[in-house]
Short mmCIF file of C-alpha atoms in Angstrom, two decimals:
data_model
loop_
_atom_site.label_atom_id
_atom_site.label_comp_id
_atom_site.label_asym_id
_atom_site.label_seq_id
_atom_site.Cartn_x
_atom_site.Cartn_y
_atom_site.Cartn_z
CA UNK A 150 76.06 -35.00 38.98
CA UNK A 151 73.48 -37.76 39.02
CA UNK A 152 71.89 -40.57 37.09
CA UNK A 153 69.91 -38.90 34.28
CA UNK A 154 66.81 -41.12 34.55
CA UNK A 155 66.45 -40.53 38.30
CA UNK A 156 67.07 -36.78 37.98
CA UNK A 157 64.50 -36.29 35.19
CA UNK A 158 61.93 -38.23 37.18
CA UNK A 159 62.51 -36.00 40.21
CA UNK A 160 62.32 -32.82 38.11
CA UNK A 161 59.03 -33.84 36.50
CA UNK A 162 57.25 -35.51 39.43
CA UNK A 163 58.49 -34.00 42.72
CA UNK A 164 55.53 -32.08 44.23
CA UNK A 165 57.69 -29.09 45.26
CA UNK A 166 59.51 -28.75 41.93
CA UNK A 167 58.36 -25.55 40.19
CA UNK A 168 60.15 -26.28 36.89
CA UNK A 169 59.81 -29.12 34.40
CA UNK A 170 62.46 -30.54 32.08
CA UNK A 171 60.88 -28.49 29.25
CA UNK A 172 61.92 -25.27 31.01
CA UNK A 173 65.63 -26.03 30.55
CA UNK A 174 67.51 -25.11 27.39
CA UNK A 175 70.15 -27.78 28.00
CA UNK A 176 70.43 -30.60 30.50
CA UNK A 177 73.82 -32.09 31.37
CA UNK A 178 73.06 -34.84 33.86
CA UNK A 179 76.01 -37.21 34.27
CA UNK A 180 79.08 -37.90 36.39
CA UNK A 181 81.45 -35.81 34.26
CA UNK A 182 83.49 -32.96 35.75
CA UNK A 183 81.13 -29.97 36.00
CA UNK A 184 83.70 -27.63 34.48
CA UNK A 185 83.75 -29.82 31.37
CA UNK A 186 79.94 -29.77 31.18
CA UNK A 187 79.91 -25.98 31.58
CA UNK A 188 82.51 -25.62 28.84
CA UNK A 189 80.30 -27.66 26.49
CA UNK A 190 77.18 -25.66 27.43
CA UNK A 191 78.88 -22.32 26.77
CA UNK A 192 80.01 -23.54 23.35
CA UNK A 193 76.61 -24.97 22.42
CA UNK A 194 74.81 -21.76 23.42
CA UNK A 195 77.55 -19.49 22.06
CA UNK A 196 77.98 -17.72 25.39
CA UNK A 197 81.03 -16.14 27.03
CA UNK A 198 81.91 -17.26 30.55
CA UNK A 199 81.33 -13.71 31.82
CA UNK A 200 77.69 -14.02 30.70
CA UNK A 201 77.02 -17.03 32.92
CA UNK A 202 76.35 -17.64 36.62
CA UNK A 203 77.20 -20.91 38.36
CA UNK A 204 75.14 -21.94 41.40
CA UNK A 205 76.08 -24.99 43.46
CA UNK A 206 75.56 -26.02 47.08
CA UNK A 207 79.00 -27.66 47.16
CA UNK A 208 81.94 -25.46 48.13
CA UNK A 209 84.43 -27.77 46.39
CA UNK A 210 82.44 -27.62 43.13
CA UNK A 211 82.27 -23.81 43.34
CA UNK A 212 86.03 -23.61 43.80
CA UNK A 213 86.61 -26.03 40.91
CA UNK A 214 84.52 -23.92 38.52
CA UNK A 215 86.15 -20.67 39.69
CA UNK A 216 89.58 -22.13 38.93
CA UNK A 217 88.56 -22.92 35.32
CA UNK A 218 86.34 -19.89 34.63
CA UNK A 219 87.81 -16.87 36.47
CA UNK A 220 85.40 -14.45 34.73
CA UNK A 221 82.26 -16.37 35.70
CA UNK A 222 80.13 -15.24 38.62
CA UNK A 223 80.15 -18.00 41.24
CA UNK A 224 78.38 -16.68 44.36
CA UNK A 225 78.94 -18.20 47.77
CA UNK A 226 75.87 -19.98 49.10
CA UNK A 227 75.13 -20.71 52.78
CA UNK A 228 74.51 -24.17 54.15
CA UNK A 229 70.92 -23.18 54.95
CA UNK A 230 69.17 -23.34 51.55
CA UNK A 231 66.23 -21.33 52.89
CA UNK A 232 68.45 -18.27 52.42
CA UNK A 233 69.15 -18.97 48.73
CA UNK A 234 66.32 -16.85 47.30
CA UNK A 235 67.34 -13.79 49.32
CA UNK A 236 70.96 -14.12 48.20
CA UNK A 237 70.01 -14.53 44.55
CA UNK A 238 67.80 -11.44 44.66
CA UNK A 239 70.64 -9.43 46.20
CA UNK A 240 73.09 -10.37 43.44
CA UNK A 241 71.68 -7.52 41.33
CA UNK A 242 72.49 -9.32 38.07
CA UNK A 243 69.10 -10.72 37.09
CA UNK A 244 66.79 -8.58 34.98
CA UNK A 245 63.16 -9.07 35.98
CA UNK A 246 61.85 -6.37 33.63
CA UNK A 247 61.46 -8.85 30.79
CA UNK A 248 61.12 -8.04 27.09
CA UNK A 249 59.22 -10.18 24.58
CA UNK A 250 62.56 -11.73 23.54
CA UNK A 251 63.43 -12.54 27.17
CA UNK A 252 60.20 -14.47 27.64
CA UNK A 253 60.88 -16.50 24.49
CA UNK A 254 64.53 -17.15 25.31
CA UNK A 255 64.21 -20.86 26.13
CA UNK A 256 62.21 -21.54 22.97
CA UNK A 257 64.69 -19.55 20.86
CA UNK A 258 67.66 -21.54 22.19
CA UNK A 259 65.88 -24.82 21.43
CA UNK A 260 65.09 -23.65 17.89
CA UNK A 261 68.74 -22.75 17.44
CA UNK A 262 69.79 -26.22 18.57
CA UNK A 263 67.56 -27.64 15.80
CA UNK A 264 69.21 -25.29 13.29
CA UNK A 265 72.69 -26.35 14.30
CA UNK A 266 71.77 -30.02 14.09
CA UNK A 267 70.47 -29.55 10.54
CA UNK A 268 73.49 -27.42 9.60
CA UNK A 269 75.91 -30.21 10.52
CA UNK A 270 74.07 -32.77 8.38
CA UNK A 271 73.39 -30.29 5.55
CA UNK A 272 76.92 -28.91 5.16
CA UNK A 273 78.35 -32.41 4.83
CA UNK A 274 76.87 -32.42 1.31
CA UNK A 275 76.37 -28.75 0.47
CA UNK A 276 77.98 -25.38 1.18
CA UNK A 277 77.26 -23.14 4.17
CA UNK A 278 75.57 -20.62 1.89
CA UNK A 279 73.33 -23.37 0.50
CA UNK A 280 72.28 -24.14 4.07
CA UNK A 281 71.51 -20.45 4.68
CA UNK A 282 69.35 -20.41 1.56
CA UNK A 283 67.41 -23.39 2.88
CA UNK A 284 66.59 -21.50 6.09
CA UNK A 285 64.35 -19.03 4.18
CA UNK A 286 65.61 -16.09 6.23
CA UNK A 287 63.45 -12.99 6.62
CA UNK A 288 64.62 -9.64 8.01
CA UNK A 289 62.05 -7.15 9.26
CA UNK A 290 63.20 -3.54 9.63
CA UNK A 291 61.20 -1.18 11.83
CA UNK A 292 61.52 2.37 13.09
CA UNK A 293 62.03 2.57 16.83
CA UNK A 294 58.70 2.73 18.67
CA UNK A 295 57.26 2.34 22.17
CA UNK A 296 56.96 -1.43 21.75
CA UNK A 297 60.53 -2.24 20.63
CA UNK A 298 62.38 0.55 22.48
CA UNK A 299 63.09 -1.39 25.69
CA UNK A 300 64.50 -4.38 23.79
CA UNK A 301 66.61 -2.07 21.55
CA UNK A 302 68.22 -0.43 24.59
CA UNK A 303 68.81 -3.82 26.20
CA UNK A 304 70.50 -5.12 23.04
CA UNK A 305 72.78 -2.09 22.74
CA UNK A 306 73.89 -2.33 26.36
CA UNK A 307 74.48 -6.10 26.48
CA UNK A 308 76.00 -6.80 23.03
CA UNK A 309 79.78 -6.99 22.87
CA UNK A 310 80.99 -8.97 19.84
CA UNK A 311 79.10 -7.40 16.93
CA UNK A 312 79.05 -3.85 18.23
CA UNK A 313 80.90 -1.24 16.20
CA UNK A 314 80.86 1.66 18.66
CA UNK A 315 80.23 -0.02 22.06
CA UNK A 316 78.17 2.89 23.36
CA UNK A 317 76.19 2.24 26.54
CA UNK A 318 73.14 4.31 27.43
CA UNK A 319 71.07 4.92 30.51
CA UNK A 320 67.33 5.02 29.91
CA UNK A 321 67.46 8.81 30.22
CA UNK A 322 70.28 9.10 27.66
CA UNK A 323 68.51 6.80 25.22
CA UNK A 324 65.26 8.74 25.50
CA UNK A 325 67.20 11.92 24.82
CA UNK A 326 68.76 10.32 21.74
CA UNK A 327 65.31 9.21 20.51
CA UNK A 328 64.06 12.80 20.67
CA UNK A 329 67.03 14.19 18.71
CA UNK A 330 65.77 14.88 15.16
CA UNK A 331 69.25 14.37 13.69
CA UNK A 332 69.21 10.70 14.67
CA UNK A 333 67.11 7.86 13.31
CA UNK A 334 66.94 4.48 15.07
CA UNK A 335 66.02 1.25 13.27
CA UNK A 336 65.46 -2.22 14.71
CA UNK A 337 66.03 -5.52 12.88
CA UNK A 338 64.10 -8.72 13.63
CA UNK A 339 64.97 -12.07 12.06
CA UNK A 340 63.05 -15.29 11.51
CA UNK A 341 63.48 -18.46 9.46
CA UNK A 342 61.74 -21.79 8.89
CA UNK A 343 62.61 -22.94 12.44
CA UNK A 344 61.12 -19.92 14.19
CA UNK A 345 61.66 -16.36 15.35
CA UNK A 346 65.03 -15.04 16.55
CA UNK A 347 63.28 -11.89 17.75
CA UNK A 348 64.71 -8.36 17.66
CA UNK A 349 68.41 -8.98 17.12
CA UNK A 350 69.82 -5.80 15.53
CA UNK A 351 69.83 -2.04 16.12
CA UNK A 352 71.08 0.84 13.98
CA UNK A 353 71.43 4.40 15.25
CA UNK A 354 72.22 6.77 12.39
CA UNK A 355 73.29 10.39 12.56
CA UNK A 356 71.71 11.95 9.45
CA UNK A 357 73.75 14.92 8.28
CA UNK A 358 73.29 17.04 5.18
CA UNK A 359 75.96 15.41 3.03
CA UNK A 360 76.67 12.13 4.78
CA UNK A 361 75.43 9.61 7.32
CA UNK A 362 77.43 8.54 10.37
CA UNK A 363 76.80 5.21 12.09
CA UNK A 364 76.39 6.06 15.75
CA UNK A 365 75.55 2.46 16.76
CA UNK A 366 75.62 -0.81 14.82
CA UNK A 367 74.64 -3.73 17.02
CA UNK A 368 73.79 -7.33 16.11
CA UNK A 369 73.19 -10.30 18.38
CA UNK A 370 75.70 -13.15 18.06
CA UNK A 371 72.71 -15.49 17.54
CA UNK A 372 72.35 -14.28 13.94
CA UNK A 373 75.84 -13.00 13.19
CA UNK A 374 77.41 -14.84 10.25
CA UNK A 375 74.12 -15.29 8.41
CA UNK A 376 74.70 -12.19 6.24
CA UNK A 377 72.30 -10.11 8.36
CA UNK A 378 75.17 -7.71 9.06
CA UNK A 379 75.70 -7.28 5.29
CA UNK A 380 72.01 -6.52 4.87
CA UNK A 381 72.16 -3.88 7.60
CA UNK A 382 74.98 -2.11 5.76
CA UNK A 383 73.06 -2.34 2.51
CA UNK A 384 70.00 -0.84 4.19
CA UNK A 385 72.10 2.19 5.16
CA UNK A 386 73.31 2.33 1.58
CA UNK A 387 69.73 2.47 0.28
CA UNK A 388 68.98 5.37 2.60
CA UNK A 389 72.00 7.20 1.19
CA UNK A 390 70.94 6.55 -2.41
CA UNK A 391 67.44 7.82 -1.83
CA UNK A 392 68.64 10.90 0.01
CA UNK A 393 71.30 11.50 -2.68
CA UNK A 394 74.11 11.09 -0.17
CA UNK A 395 77.31 9.67 -1.63
CA UNK A 396 78.87 8.07 1.43
CA UNK A 397 78.42 6.95 5.02
CA UNK A 398 80.97 6.32 7.74
CA UNK A 399 81.59 4.87 11.17
CA UNK A 400 84.16 5.61 13.90
CA UNK A 401 84.97 2.13 15.15
CA UNK A 402 85.75 1.74 18.86
CA UNK A 403 87.87 -1.33 19.49
CA UNK A 404 87.63 -3.26 22.75
CA UNK A 405 88.61 -6.71 24.05
CA UNK A 406 85.47 -8.47 22.86
CA UNK A 407 84.38 -6.93 19.54
CA UNK A 408 87.02 -8.57 17.35
CA UNK A 409 84.23 -10.11 15.16
CA UNK A 410 83.21 -6.55 14.28
CA UNK A 411 86.75 -5.76 13.15
CA UNK A 412 86.91 -8.93 11.06
CA UNK A 413 83.60 -8.15 9.37
CA UNK A 414 84.45 -4.52 8.66
CA UNK A 415 87.80 -5.48 7.13
CA UNK A 416 85.94 -7.61 4.56
CA UNK A 417 83.72 -4.76 3.35
CA UNK A 418 84.60 -2.32 0.58
CA UNK A 419 85.59 0.57 2.80
CA UNK A 420 88.15 3.33 2.37
CA UNK A 421 89.79 5.43 5.05
CA UNK A 422 92.73 7.69 5.72
CA UNK A 423 92.32 7.62 9.50
CA UNK A 424 92.75 4.84 12.01
CA UNK A 425 89.48 3.21 13.10
CA UNK A 426 87.43 5.30 10.65
CA UNK A 427 85.50 3.30 8.05
CA UNK A 428 84.06 5.08 5.02
CA UNK A 429 81.81 3.57 2.35
CA UNK A 430 80.82 4.98 -1.03
CA UNK A 431 77.30 4.15 -2.14
CA UNK A 432 78.49 2.70 -5.45
CA UNK A 433 80.83 0.17 -3.85
CA UNK A 434 78.83 -1.32 -0.99
CA UNK A 435 77.98 -5.02 -0.86
CA UNK A 436 74.57 -5.96 -2.23
CA UNK A 437 71.74 -7.70 -0.42
CA UNK A 438 72.15 -11.48 -0.21
CA UNK A 439 69.46 -12.69 -2.59
CA UNK A 440 68.35 -15.46 -0.24
CA UNK A 441 67.25 -13.03 2.50
CA UNK A 442 63.84 -11.36 2.21
CA UNK A 443 63.98 -7.90 3.76
CA UNK A 444 60.83 -6.05 4.75
CA UNK A 445 60.39 -2.41 5.72
CA UNK A 446 56.97 -0.84 6.20
CA UNK A 447 55.29 -4.04 4.96
CA UNK A 448 57.06 -4.09 1.62
CA UNK A 449 60.01 -6.09 0.37
CA UNK A 450 63.03 -3.82 0.05
CA UNK A 451 64.34 -3.66 -3.52
CA UNK A 452 65.96 -1.21 -5.95
CA UNK A 453 62.80 0.88 -6.15
CA UNK A 454 62.61 1.36 -2.38
CA UNK A 455 62.08 4.97 -1.37
CA UNK A 456 63.26 6.07 2.07
CA UNK A 457 61.26 8.77 3.80
CA UNK A 458 62.04 10.11 7.24
#
């Protein structure tokens, strides 16, 4: 709560200020109710209230935000601000072991704001799919390796909405899974004309003799809805075709927050005789969206793609 001009000047010129205005994804500097500003920020960044932390030196403001967002972490802060850093470190909710994606997070959010601004102006004249085509989306598929492993585990453990099986792994459990020869783990990175979304998807497949079972299907909400999820299913389908496997399946685990997964799965050509079991035949799966270029092992995936484990 302040005058925006005065606040920006203080942020950029105060000798003890360690951040600049460029370090913030969003700035809401005004005299509006803070709960209203937070509501707008969560919507603009596509975040759930449980994924946010509210820090304020005013007890009345903390109580106001708690009353509106009961699932948001709002820690008590002492009157002596010298103690703030110690309290924040003891919250045990900040991850200081940063991945490449973590370090680019601010830039990625700003790029996404530019996308959304263009989408609003573009879809006034054209369809949503036309806008997606204009993005020039590229999807890079990689086998799990030492470089992307930490980010893959992070994504599995923190993703809620587009997460078919909602498995959570310790580092020990994930390393054990990586060493199991029956499982193959793929990562999916996305970029478009605005920039790089980073590693946003993970597939863990249980490769059996006659079928493939999806052990984990995870996709960040930052790219969900751009047909990346369709492409991930199609990638599994290509593996089946090349291994002469006729079907693949997934045991879906429903929870309070993965309703988008249910909605997506219901729109695919699946068949099942059991509750929460989805089964796809290789001849009925959705095809790759033609406007997405998909790369695996430095080649564009197409009908002649040959999968080799």
